[in-house]
């Protein structure tokens, strides 16, 4: 079965979603991430969706869930690289992802995670 | 109004939702919809295709490329022979879901497209028509 | 419905040169040929008459929407489109077809001089055919013009509100004039795209020059702010006039989490501060 790869970068985990995910793949990613956060004692998760040309309510919910469960496990989640058309469509759909931290790209997201970690 | 091209594809299993998204994207590009409008109809199609699979027990997606004067449009019909929607008013309420979703599928899809029409009879099935124009 | 007789198409074929000469003379007299070189006119008329004869021999002249008439229809569509973009009037374009009536009728009269019943029948068939072709030309012409207008409207929309860079990482969108829903949508989209292109983390939407907003536009503004946040940038709205503030409160729109400043200068100062920059006097 195919999986979205999760890369470990020191205290952080990086997920780059480059395929159009079917629902089961999204659910698997959610499970895998929570396992990895726990196993690596990660302090932050970066989810790069710059390659996605569409986010529907299912994927949106998965992102919200990951953000929520990582928070409980003492890790911040930063969502990076959302395309303008995707952002406008999500807002129109009624999904504004409150509480999810966002950044323009992976580099900025990483800086943001470091700053939050230093702040603690 | 002229129908330039049309077709049908099955929406039976979860993977079909992804295939439906790809078809709709290709057709939306062919119609000359702007990127933002492409994204909106692809997202709406994704929501409705998932509903067809999850709640309708599988069905089909019909598509048509339309031309009306200088305007071009893409019309999609999602139809199933599932249990149907018993309470339409409730189904069209934001945040209400009979399953375990967010309850944004139907209402969200409606907000994303220009034309939205729903016809559902309990025990007979559901038929949802959406369209987006240039 | 009357059909074009074989004898008629044969007559058209054998008198093609004479028909063409008369047709061109009519076109020139009516002004429908203005702006076209004699060679171009000769080429267009010859090609079209040839197509009509071929199509009429092979197909059904009472219905030009069939596949038999594809080549003639395509020729007319191309002609109409070219003329629409060249700025021709619609009646001149239609006249291209209608000017063929007189020479054709004259030919029919000569061909069926001894048979008035067939003459009437063939006149009717010819009129019907030319009317259909003329209608098709006008329809295509109209459609091409609509497309030109639509494209120009879109270009105007994009020109009307530029996104400007105020500082490294700070973009501003100064909006001026009455906002309608479509214009708001287009400028907001270009702002979002510029944020990605330039990697700017702060966007300022200045609405000092906007006299009033309606519900839809106010909602669009709020949606844009949310979309900008989803992309990972921040948005400041500056220059909110009292009337607009009233509208927003009256509509019960939720401005929670949206940063507003009285004017563009204050917004820029805030943007610089957030970027970790301070402005000091040089000496």
Short mmCIF file of C-alpha atoms in Angstrom, two decimals:
data_model
loop_
_atom_site.label_atom_id
_atom_site.label_comp_id
_atom_site.label_asym_id
_atom_site.label_seq_id
_atom_site.Cartn_x
_atom_site.Cartn_y
_atom_site.Cartn_z
CA UNK A 1 0.00 0.00 0.00
CA UNK A 2 1.29 3.48 -0.87
CA UNK A 3 2.14 6.00 1.82
CA UNK A 4 3.14 9.64 2.00
CA UNK A 5 6.79 9.75 3.19
CA UNK A 6 7.60 11.56 6.44
CA UNK A 7 11.13 13.01 6.72
CA UNK A 8 12.81 13.66 10.03
CA UNK A 9 14.86 16.86 10.24
CA UNK A 10 16.28 17.08 13.75
CA UNK A 11 13.47 18.01 16.10
CA UNK A 12 11.01 18.47 13.27
CA UNK A 13 9.12 16.28 10.82
CA UNK A 14 8.58 17.28 7.20
CA UNK A 15 5.76 15.99 5.03
CA UNK A 16 5.58 17.04 1.38
CA UNK A 17 2.31 15.99 -0.22
CA UNK A 18 2.90 15.63 -3.95
CA UNK A 19 0.16 13.26 -5.02
CA UNK A 20 -3.58 13.70 -5.28
CA UNK A 21 -4.57 11.79 -2.14
CA UNK A 22 -7.50 9.45 -1.94
CA UNK A 23 -9.22 9.42 1.44
CA UNK A 24 -7.55 6.31 2.83
CA UNK A 25 -4.11 7.71 2.02
CA UNK A 26 -4.95 10.86 3.99
CA UNK A 27 -6.12 8.81 6.97
CA UNK A 28 -2.95 6.70 6.85
CA UNK A 29 -0.82 9.85 6.83
CA UNK A 30 -2.66 11.11 9.92
CA UNK A 31 -1.95 7.82 11.76
CA UNK A 32 1.67 7.63 10.58
CA UNK A 33 2.36 11.19 11.69
CA UNK A 34 1.05 10.73 15.19
CA UNK A 35 3.18 7.57 15.51
CA UNK A 36 6.28 9.40 14.31
CA UNK A 37 5.74 12.44 16.54
CA UNK A 38 5.63 10.09 19.50
CA UNK A 39 8.54 7.89 18.38
CA UNK A 40 10.87 10.82 17.56
CA UNK A 41 9.64 13.16 20.33
CA UNK A 42 9.28 15.76 17.59
CA UNK A 43 8.65 19.36 18.51
CA UNK A 44 7.16 20.42 15.23
CA UNK A 45 5.56 19.23 11.99
CA UNK A 46 5.78 20.95 8.60
CA UNK A 47 3.16 19.99 6.03
CA UNK A 48 4.04 21.29 2.56
CA UNK A 49 1.02 21.39 0.24
CA UNK A 50 2.49 23.66 -2.45
CA UNK A 51 2.06 20.87 -5.02
CA UNK A 52 -1.64 20.36 -4.27
CA UNK A 53 -4.03 21.99 -6.73
CA UNK A 54 -7.07 21.13 -4.65
CA UNK A 55 -7.96 20.67 -0.98
CA UNK A 56 -11.47 19.46 -0.25
CA UNK A 57 -13.23 19.12 3.11
CA UNK A 58 -11.77 15.65 3.71
CA UNK A 59 -8.14 16.73 3.26
CA UNK A 60 -8.94 19.95 5.12
CA UNK A 61 -10.26 17.91 8.02
CA UNK A 62 -7.13 15.76 8.01
CA UNK A 63 -4.96 18.89 8.24
CA UNK A 64 -7.07 20.19 11.13
CA UNK A 65 -6.84 16.82 12.88
CA UNK A 66 -3.06 16.63 12.51
CA UNK A 67 -2.72 20.14 13.92
CA UNK A 68 -4.96 19.27 16.85
CA UNK A 69 -3.39 15.95 17.75
CA UNK A 70 0.17 17.26 17.40
CA UNK A 71 -0.71 20.06 19.82
CA UNK A 72 -1.81 17.49 22.40
CA UNK A 73 1.50 15.69 21.85
CA UNK A 74 3.43 18.95 22.45
CA UNK A 75 4.37 19.61 18.82
CA UNK A 76 3.41 22.57 16.62
CA UNK A 77 2.08 22.01 13.12
CA UNK A 78 2.76 24.54 10.38
CA UNK A 79 0.94 24.25 7.06
CA UNK A 80 3.00 25.75 4.22
CA UNK A 81 2.66 26.62 0.55
CA UNK A 82 -1.09 26.71 0.02
CA UNK A 83 -1.81 27.97 -3.52
CA UNK A 84 -4.03 31.09 -3.91
CA UNK A 85 -6.77 29.25 -5.82
CA UNK A 86 -6.82 26.54 -3.17
CA UNK A 87 -7.03 29.12 -0.35
CA UNK A 88 -9.92 31.00 -1.99
CA UNK A 89 -11.77 27.73 -2.64
CA UNK A 90 -11.32 26.52 0.95
CA UNK A 91 -12.70 29.77 2.33
CA UNK A 92 -15.67 29.54 -0.04
CA UNK A 93 -16.22 25.94 1.03
CA UNK A 94 -16.48 27.19 4.61
CA UNK A 95 -13.26 25.64 5.88
CA UNK A 96 -11.03 28.30 7.43
CA UNK A 97 -8.82 25.96 9.52
CA UNK A 98 -8.86 28.06 12.69
CA UNK A 99 -5.93 27.32 14.97
CA UNK A 100 -3.75 25.96 12.15
CA UNK A 101 -0.46 27.87 11.85
CA UNK A 102 0.49 28.76 8.26
CA UNK A 103 3.58 29.97 6.38
CA UNK A 104 4.36 30.88 2.77
CA UNK A 105 7.00 28.20 2.18
CA UNK A 106 9.06 25.49 3.90
CA UNK A 107 11.90 27.87 4.78
CA UNK A 108 9.59 30.37 6.50
CA UNK A 109 7.73 27.54 8.17
CA UNK A 110 10.97 26.16 9.58
CA UNK A 111 11.96 29.62 10.88
CA UNK A 112 8.54 29.93 12.50
CA UNK A 113 8.85 26.53 14.22
CA UNK A 114 12.35 27.40 15.54
CA UNK A 115 11.13 30.74 16.87
CA UNK A 116 8.22 29.09 18.66
CA UNK A 117 10.55 26.51 20.16
CA UNK A 118 13.01 29.17 21.39
CA UNK A 119 10.13 31.12 22.84
CA UNK A 120 9.02 28.24 25.09
CA UNK B 1 -27.19 26.39 -25.64
CA UNK B 2 -25.11 23.74 -27.42
CA UNK B 3 -23.59 20.59 -25.92
CA UNK B 4 -20.05 20.35 -27.35
CA UNK B 5 -19.02 17.08 -25.77
CA UNK B 6 -20.28 14.71 -23.11
CA UNK B 7 -19.46 11.50 -21.27
CA UNK B 8 -20.00 9.35 -18.20
CA UNK B 9 -17.69 7.74 -15.72
CA UNK B 10 -18.33 5.46 -12.75
CA UNK B 11 -18.10 6.72 -9.17
CA UNK B 12 -18.22 3.46 -7.24
CA UNK B 13 -15.17 3.23 -4.99
CA UNK B 14 -12.93 5.67 -3.14
CA UNK B 15 -10.29 5.71 -5.92
CA UNK B 16 -13.00 6.83 -8.37
CA UNK B 17 -13.24 10.10 -6.42
CA UNK B 18 -9.62 10.86 -7.38
CA UNK B 19 -10.30 9.86 -11.00
CA UNK B 20 -13.41 12.07 -11.08
CA UNK B 21 -11.28 15.01 -9.84
CA UNK B 22 -8.77 14.41 -12.66
CA UNK B 23 -11.48 14.24 -15.32
CA UNK B 24 -13.17 17.40 -14.04
CA UNK B 25 -9.84 19.26 -13.98
CA UNK B 26 -9.10 18.22 -17.57
CA UNK B 27 -12.58 19.26 -18.74
CA UNK B 28 -12.44 22.56 -16.85
CA UNK B 29 -9.16 23.40 -18.58
CA UNK B 30 -10.69 22.42 -21.93
CA UNK B 31 -13.65 24.74 -21.27
CA UNK B 32 -11.29 27.64 -20.68
CA UNK B 33 -12.32 28.17 -17.04
CA UNK B 34 -9.91 30.34 -15.07
CA UNK B 35 -7.63 28.58 -12.56
CA UNK B 36 -9.75 29.68 -9.63
CA UNK B 37 -12.97 28.46 -11.26
CA UNK B 38 -11.28 25.18 -12.21
CA UNK B 39 -10.29 24.68 -8.58
CA UNK B 40 -13.80 25.47 -7.38
CA UNK B 41 -15.57 22.98 -9.63
CA UNK B 42 -12.93 20.28 -9.02
CA UNK B 43 -13.39 20.71 -5.27
CA UNK B 44 -17.19 20.66 -5.57
CA UNK B 45 -16.95 17.52 -7.72
CA UNK B 46 -14.71 15.89 -5.12
CA UNK B 47 -17.27 16.54 -2.37
CA UNK B 48 -20.18 15.25 -4.44
CA UNK B 49 -18.31 12.21 -5.76
CA UNK B 50 -17.41 11.26 -2.18
CA UNK B 51 -21.07 11.60 -1.15
CA UNK B 52 -22.05 9.37 -4.09
CA UNK B 53 -19.62 6.69 -2.89
CA UNK B 54 -20.16 6.99 0.86
CA UNK B 55 -23.88 7.79 1.15
CA UNK B 56 -25.27 6.77 -2.24
CA UNK B 57 -23.54 3.39 -2.34
CA UNK B 58 -21.85 4.30 -5.63
CA UNK B 59 -23.17 5.75 -8.86
CA UNK B 60 -22.06 7.66 -11.96
CA UNK B 61 -20.87 11.08 -13.00
CA UNK B 62 -22.16 12.50 -16.29
CA UNK B 63 -20.34 15.45 -17.79
CA UNK B 64 -21.16 17.93 -20.54
CA UNK B 65 -19.18 20.76 -22.09
CA UNK B 66 -21.63 23.53 -22.93
CA UNK B 67 -21.58 26.61 -25.11
CA UNK B 68 -24.01 29.48 -24.77
CA UNK B 69 -23.05 32.44 -26.94
CA UNK B 70 -19.58 33.53 -25.91
CA UNK B 71 -19.84 31.63 -22.62
CA UNK B 72 -18.52 28.14 -22.09
CA UNK B 73 -19.52 25.93 -19.23
CA UNK B 74 -19.01 22.58 -17.60
CA UNK B 75 -22.01 20.70 -16.25
CA UNK B 76 -21.72 17.65 -14.01
CA UNK B 77 -24.41 15.28 -12.82
CA UNK B 78 -23.78 12.94 -9.89
CA UNK B 79 -26.42 10.24 -9.65
CA UNK B 80 -26.89 7.21 -7.47
CA UNK B 81 -29.63 4.76 -6.62
CA UNK B 82 -28.92 4.86 -2.91
CA UNK B 83 -31.22 5.54 0.04
CA UNK B 84 -31.81 9.18 -0.96
CA UNK B 85 -32.03 12.17 1.35
CA UNK B 86 -34.96 12.06 3.76
CA UNK B 87 -34.74 15.61 5.09
CA UNK B 88 -33.50 17.99 2.39
CA UNK B 89 -33.60 21.07 4.63
CA UNK B 90 -31.40 19.38 7.20
CA UNK B 91 -28.99 18.06 4.53
CA UNK B 92 -28.54 21.57 3.17
CA UNK B 93 -27.56 22.93 6.61
CA UNK B 94 -23.90 23.83 7.18
CA UNK B 95 -22.24 21.49 9.63
CA UNK B 96 -24.92 18.84 9.62
CA UNK B 97 -23.79 15.34 8.67
CA UNK B 98 -25.39 11.91 8.72
CA UNK B 99 -21.95 10.30 8.61
CA UNK B 100 -18.75 11.38 10.27
CA UNK B 101 -17.74 14.20 7.91
CA UNK B 102 -17.69 17.93 8.53
CA UNK B 103 -21.09 18.48 7.00
CA UNK B 104 -19.66 20.85 4.40
CA UNK B 105 -19.98 18.60 1.34
CA UNK B 106 -23.39 19.60 -0.02
CA UNK B 107 -23.56 23.17 1.24
CA UNK B 108 -19.91 23.81 0.39
CA UNK B 109 -20.30 22.40 -3.12
CA UNK B 110 -23.32 24.63 -3.62
CA UNK B 111 -21.31 27.72 -2.65
CA UNK B 112 -18.51 26.74 -5.06
CA UNK B 113 -20.54 26.57 -8.25
CA UNK B 114 -22.92 28.89 -10.07
CA UNK B 115 -25.68 26.39 -10.77
CA UNK B 116 -26.72 23.78 -8.22
CA UNK B 117 -29.73 21.50 -8.40
CA UNK B 118 -30.58 18.57 -6.19
CA UNK B 119 -33.25 15.96 -6.73
CA UNK B 120 -33.52 13.18 -4.19
CA UNK B 121 -36.22 10.67 -3.34
CA UNK B 122 -35.97 8.35 -0.34
CA UNK B 123 -35.56 4.79 -1.55
CA UNK B 124 -35.02 5.86 -5.17
CA UNK B 125 -31.75 7.77 -5.24
CA UNK B 126 -30.13 11.16 -5.51
CA UNK B 127 -29.23 13.27 -8.51
CA UNK B 128 -27.18 16.43 -8.12
CA UNK B 129 -26.43 18.76 -11.03
CA UNK B 130 -23.79 21.47 -10.87
CA UNK B 131 -22.37 23.82 -13.49
CA UNK B 132 -19.69 26.48 -13.69
CA UNK B 133 -19.45 29.04 -16.54
CA UNK B 134 -16.64 31.15 -17.92
CA UNK C 1 -39.62 22.24 -48.22
CA UNK C 2 -38.13 23.12 -51.59
CA UNK C 3 -34.87 21.48 -52.59
CA UNK C 4 -32.19 22.80 -54.88
CA UNK C 5 -32.56 21.02 -58.25
CA UNK C 6 -29.63 19.42 -60.00
CA UNK C 7 -30.26 21.69 -62.96
CA UNK C 8 -29.79 24.72 -60.71
CA UNK C 9 -26.44 23.60 -59.30
CA UNK C 10 -25.32 22.65 -62.82
CA UNK C 11 -26.22 26.13 -64.04
CA UNK C 12 -24.34 27.65 -61.11
CA UNK C 13 -21.31 25.55 -61.99
CA UNK C 14 -21.25 26.39 -65.67
CA UNK C 15 -21.83 30.14 -65.10
CA UNK C 16 -19.48 30.41 -62.12
CA UNK C 17 -17.24 33.08 -63.62
CA UNK C 18 -20.16 35.35 -64.59
CA UNK C 19 -21.80 34.87 -61.17
CA UNK C 20 -18.60 35.80 -59.41
CA UNK C 21 -18.09 38.95 -61.47
CA UNK C 22 -21.63 40.17 -60.79
CA UNK C 23 -21.39 39.26 -57.11
CA UNK C 24 -18.13 41.19 -56.71
CA UNK C 25 -19.64 44.19 -58.46
CA UNK C 26 -22.58 44.11 -56.07
CA UNK C 27 -20.29 43.79 -53.08
CA UNK C 28 -18.24 46.77 -54.17
CA UNK C 29 -21.37 48.84 -54.85
CA UNK C 30 -22.85 48.12 -51.42
CA UNK C 31 -19.64 49.03 -49.63
CA UNK C 32 -19.37 45.54 -48.14
CA UNK C 33 -15.97 45.12 -49.76
CA UNK C 34 -14.43 48.24 -48.28
CA UNK C 35 -11.05 47.63 -46.75
CA UNK C 36 -10.46 44.49 -48.79
CA UNK C 37 -8.01 44.29 -51.67
CA UNK C 38 -9.48 43.18 -55.04
CA UNK C 39 -7.34 40.02 -54.90
CA UNK C 40 -8.58 39.14 -51.43
CA UNK C 41 -12.18 39.72 -52.45
CA UNK C 42 -11.73 37.60 -55.58
CA UNK C 43 -10.20 34.80 -53.55
CA UNK C 44 -12.92 34.85 -50.87
CA UNK C 45 -15.83 34.98 -53.31
CA UNK C 46 -14.40 32.26 -55.57
CA UNK C 47 -13.65 29.97 -52.66
CA UNK C 48 -17.07 30.42 -51.12
CA UNK C 49 -19.08 29.98 -54.33
CA UNK C 50 -17.07 26.85 -55.07
CA UNK C 51 -17.88 25.50 -51.61
CA UNK C 52 -21.59 26.30 -51.93
CA UNK C 53 -21.82 24.49 -55.26
CA UNK C 54 -19.97 21.43 -53.94
CA UNK C 55 -22.04 21.34 -50.75
CA UNK C 56 -25.33 21.83 -52.62
CA UNK C 57 -24.50 19.00 -55.03
CA UNK C 58 -23.58 16.60 -52.25
CA UNK C 59 -25.91 17.70 -49.48
CA UNK C 60 -29.35 18.92 -48.54
CA UNK C 61 -29.67 22.66 -49.22
CA UNK C 62 -32.71 23.07 -46.96
CA UNK C 63 -30.66 22.40 -43.83
CA UNK C 64 -27.12 23.75 -43.62
CA UNK C 65 -26.46 22.44 -40.10
CA UNK C 66 -25.73 18.94 -41.45
CA UNK C 67 -22.25 17.49 -41.97
CA UNK C 68 -22.55 18.03 -45.77
CA UNK C 69 -22.27 21.76 -45.17
CA UNK C 70 -19.33 21.64 -42.76
CA UNK C 71 -16.82 23.15 -45.20
CA UNK C 72 -19.10 26.08 -46.17
CA UNK C 73 -19.99 26.79 -42.55
CA UNK C 74 -16.37 26.66 -41.46
CA UNK C 75 -15.40 29.08 -44.23
CA UNK C 76 -18.09 31.55 -43.09
CA UNK C 77 -17.09 31.19 -39.43
CA UNK C 78 -13.50 31.99 -40.26
CA UNK C 79 -14.55 34.92 -42.43
CA UNK C 80 -16.87 36.35 -39.76
CA UNK C 81 -14.27 36.03 -37.05
CA UNK C 82 -11.61 37.77 -39.14
CA UNK C 83 -14.04 40.55 -39.99
CA UNK C 84 -15.19 40.95 -36.39
CA UNK C 85 -11.61 41.43 -35.19
CA UNK C 86 -10.88 43.77 -38.16
CA UNK C 87 -13.74 45.97 -36.99
CA UNK C 88 -16.21 45.41 -39.86
CA UNK C 89 -19.88 46.26 -39.34
CA UNK C 90 -22.21 43.28 -38.90
CA UNK C 91 -24.44 44.28 -41.88
CA UNK C 92 -21.42 44.43 -44.19
CA UNK C 93 -20.47 40.95 -43.13
CA UNK C 94 -24.03 39.69 -43.73
CA UNK C 95 -24.07 41.49 -47.09
CA UNK C 96 -21.24 39.27 -48.22
CA UNK C 97 -23.90 36.56 -48.58
CA UNK C 98 -26.93 38.63 -49.49
CA UNK C 99 -25.15 40.31 -52.44
CA UNK C 100 -25.09 36.92 -54.12
CA UNK C 101 -28.91 36.87 -54.33
CA UNK C 102 -29.37 39.14 -57.32
CA UNK C 103 -26.88 37.42 -59.67
CA UNK C 104 -28.25 34.02 -58.62
CA UNK C 105 -31.87 35.04 -59.22
CA UNK C 106 -30.95 36.42 -62.64
CA UNK C 107 -29.30 33.12 -63.46
CA UNK C 108 -32.39 31.20 -62.31
CA UNK C 109 -34.64 33.37 -64.47
CA UNK C 110 -32.52 32.63 -67.52
CA UNK C 111 -32.32 28.91 -66.71
CA UNK C 112 -36.05 28.39 -66.11
CA UNK C 113 -37.40 31.03 -68.54
CA UNK C 114 -39.94 28.55 -69.91
CA UNK C 115 -40.94 26.89 -66.65
CA UNK C 116 -42.44 29.40 -64.15
CA UNK C 117 -43.45 26.73 -61.60
CA UNK C 118 -39.90 25.38 -61.25
CA UNK C 119 -38.54 28.91 -61.30
CA UNK C 120 -40.66 29.88 -58.27
CA UNK C 121 -39.70 26.67 -56.51
CA UNK C 122 -35.98 27.16 -57.13
CA UNK C 123 -36.12 30.87 -56.20
CA UNK C 124 -37.61 29.83 -52.88
CA UNK C 125 -34.98 27.13 -52.32
CA UNK C 126 -32.16 29.57 -53.14
CA UNK C 127 -33.56 32.29 -50.88
CA UNK C 128 -33.85 29.82 -48.04
CA UNK C 129 -30.30 28.63 -48.50
CA UNK C 130 -28.80 32.12 -48.68
CA UNK C 131 -30.84 33.29 -45.69
CA UNK C 132 -29.56 30.39 -43.63
CA UNK C 133 -25.98 31.09 -44.66
CA UNK C 134 -26.45 34.80 -43.93
CA UNK C 135 -27.91 34.06 -40.50
CA UNK C 136 -25.03 31.77 -39.72
CA UNK C 137 -22.56 34.50 -40.66
CA UNK C 138 -24.28 37.07 -38.48
CA UNK C 139 -24.48 34.68 -35.58
CA UNK C 140 -20.78 33.88 -35.76
CA UNK C 141 -19.93 37.55 -36.23
CA UNK C 142 -21.95 38.47 -33.14
CA UNK C 143 -20.28 35.75 -31.14
CA UNK C 144 -16.80 36.85 -32.15
CA UNK C 145 -17.62 40.44 -31.20
CA UNK C 146 -18.90 39.29 -27.82
CA UNK C 147 -15.64 37.43 -27.29
CA UNK C 148 -13.62 40.54 -28.16
CA UNK C 149 -15.67 42.64 -25.70
CA UNK C 150 -15.33 40.05 -22.97
CA UNK C 151 -11.57 39.91 -23.37
CA UNK C 152 -11.31 43.68 -23.26
CA UNK C 153 -13.44 43.80 -20.11
CA UNK C 154 -11.11 41.34 -18.45
CA UNK C 155 -8.06 43.32 -19.48
CA UNK C 156 -9.62 46.52 -18.11
CA UNK C 157 -10.36 44.81 -14.81
CA UNK C 158 -6.77 43.76 -14.42
CA UNK C 159 -5.46 47.20 -15.32
CA UNK C 160 -7.74 49.06 -12.94
CA UNK C 161 -6.08 48.05 -9.68
CA UNK C 162 -2.35 47.43 -9.49
CA UNK C 163 -0.66 45.58 -6.68
CA UNK C 164 2.39 47.61 -5.57
CA UNK C 165 5.42 46.65 -3.56
CA UNK C 166 5.91 49.05 -0.64
CA UNK C 167 8.89 47.36 0.94
CA UNK C 168 10.68 44.07 0.75
CA UNK C 169 8.00 41.63 1.88
CA UNK C 170 5.24 44.24 2.02
CA UNK C 171 2.62 44.53 -0.74
CA UNK C 172 -0.14 47.10 -1.00
CA UNK C 173 -3.38 47.11 -2.95
CA UNK C 174 -4.76 50.65 -3.15
CA UNK C 175 -8.40 50.27 -4.18
CA UNK C 176 -10.13 53.23 -5.77
CA UNK C 177 -13.71 53.74 -6.83
CA UNK C 178 -16.84 51.74 -6.38
CA UNK C 179 -16.19 48.07 -5.88
CA UNK C 180 -18.43 45.57 -7.50
CA UNK C 181 -18.28 41.92 -6.65
CA UNK C 182 -16.50 40.88 -9.85
CA UNK C 183 -13.85 43.57 -9.68
CA UNK C 184 -13.16 42.80 -6.04
CA UNK C 185 -12.76 39.14 -6.88
CA UNK C 186 -10.30 39.78 -9.72
CA UNK C 187 -8.08 42.20 -7.79
CA UNK C 188 -8.07 40.00 -4.72
CA UNK C 189 -6.94 37.07 -6.82
CA UNK C 190 -4.11 39.08 -8.34
CA UNK C 191 -3.07 40.18 -4.83
CA UNK C 192 -2.95 36.56 -3.66
CA UNK C 193 -0.91 35.54 -6.69
CA UNK C 194 1.55 38.39 -6.11
CA UNK C 195 1.99 37.29 -2.49
CA UNK C 196 3.15 33.86 -3.73
CA UNK C 197 5.29 35.29 -6.55
CA UNK C 198 7.13 37.76 -4.33
CA UNK C 199 7.12 35.77 -1.09
CA UNK C 200 5.66 38.77 0.73
CA UNK C 201 4.46 38.10 4.25
CA UNK C 202 2.37 41.22 4.70
CA UNK C 203 -0.35 42.58 2.41
CA UNK C 204 -2.08 45.91 2.96
CA UNK C 205 -5.48 46.48 1.37
CA UNK C 206 -6.10 50.23 1.36
CA UNK C 207 -9.74 51.21 0.86
CA UNK C 208 -9.38 54.98 1.39
CA UNK C 209 -10.60 55.57 -2.16
CA UNK C 210 -13.65 53.38 -1.80
CA UNK C 211 -16.79 55.42 -1.04
CA UNK C 212 -19.00 52.54 0.01
CA UNK C 213 -19.19 48.78 0.10
CA UNK C 214 -22.16 46.45 -0.12
CA UNK C 215 -22.65 43.13 1.66
CA UNK C 216 -21.07 41.07 -1.10
CA UNK C 217 -17.98 43.24 -1.36
CA UNK C 218 -17.53 43.36 2.43
CA UNK C 219 -17.79 39.58 2.53
CA UNK C 220 -15.27 39.33 -0.30
CA UNK C 221 -12.83 41.48 1.66
CA UNK C 222 -13.19 39.27 4.70
CA UNK C 223 -12.80 36.10 2.63
CA UNK C 224 -9.64 37.51 1.08
CA UNK C 225 -8.17 38.21 4.50
CA UNK C 226 -8.91 34.62 5.52
CA UNK C 227 -7.44 33.23 2.28
CA UNK C 228 -4.27 35.29 2.80
CA UNK C 229 -3.93 33.83 6.29
CA UNK C 230 -4.35 30.29 4.94
CA UNK C 231 -1.50 30.95 2.53
CA UNK C 232 0.73 31.95 5.41
CA UNK C 233 0.79 35.74 5.08
CA UNK C 234 -0.84 38.53 7.09
CA UNK C 235 -3.27 41.17 5.93
CA UNK C 236 -3.88 44.71 7.16
CA UNK C 237 -6.87 46.74 6.01
CA UNK C 238 -6.29 50.50 6.03
CA UNK C 239 -8.38 53.57 5.34
CA UNK C 240 -11.74 52.27 6.53
CA UNK C 241 -14.15 55.19 6.23
CA UNK C 242 -16.81 55.73 8.90
CA UNK C 243 -19.64 54.76 6.51
CA UNK C 244 -17.90 51.51 5.65
CA UNK C 245 -17.26 50.74 9.32
CA UNK C 246 -20.98 51.35 9.90
CA UNK C 247 -21.89 48.99 7.06
CA UNK C 248 -19.65 46.25 8.35
CA UNK C 249 -21.01 46.49 11.89
CA UNK C 250 -24.57 46.79 10.59
CA UNK C 251 -24.14 43.64 8.50
CA UNK C 252 -22.95 41.84 11.60
CA UNK C 253 -19.78 40.70 9.83
CA UNK C 254 -17.17 39.26 12.09
CA UNK C 255 -13.97 41.30 11.95
CA UNK C 256 -12.31 39.20 14.61
CA UNK C 257 -8.64 38.65 13.94
CA UNK C 258 -8.50 41.31 11.25
CA UNK C 259 -6.03 44.14 11.75
CA UNK C 260 -7.27 47.56 10.63
CA UNK C 261 -5.42 50.87 10.55
CA UNK C 262 -6.72 54.40 9.98
CA UNK C 263 -4.49 55.07 6.97
CA UNK C 264 -1.87 53.56 4.70
CA UNK C 265 1.04 55.23 6.60
CA UNK C 266 0.02 53.60 9.89
CA UNK C 267 -0.38 50.28 8.13
CA UNK C 268 3.11 50.53 6.61
CA UNK C 269 4.57 51.48 10.01
CA UNK C 270 2.97 48.38 11.52
CA UNK C 271 4.20 46.21 8.64
CA UNK C 272 7.78 47.48 9.10
CA UNK C 273 7.62 46.90 12.85
CA UNK C 274 6.41 43.35 12.31
CA UNK C 275 9.27 42.76 9.88
CA UNK C 276 11.66 43.83 12.66
CA UNK C 277 12.53 47.15 11.03
CA UNK C 278 12.63 50.62 12.56
CA UNK C 279 12.74 53.97 10.80
CA UNK C 280 15.14 56.59 12.24
CA UNK C 281 16.24 60.08 11.20
CA UNK C 282 19.51 60.00 9.24
CA UNK C 283 21.29 62.60 11.33
#
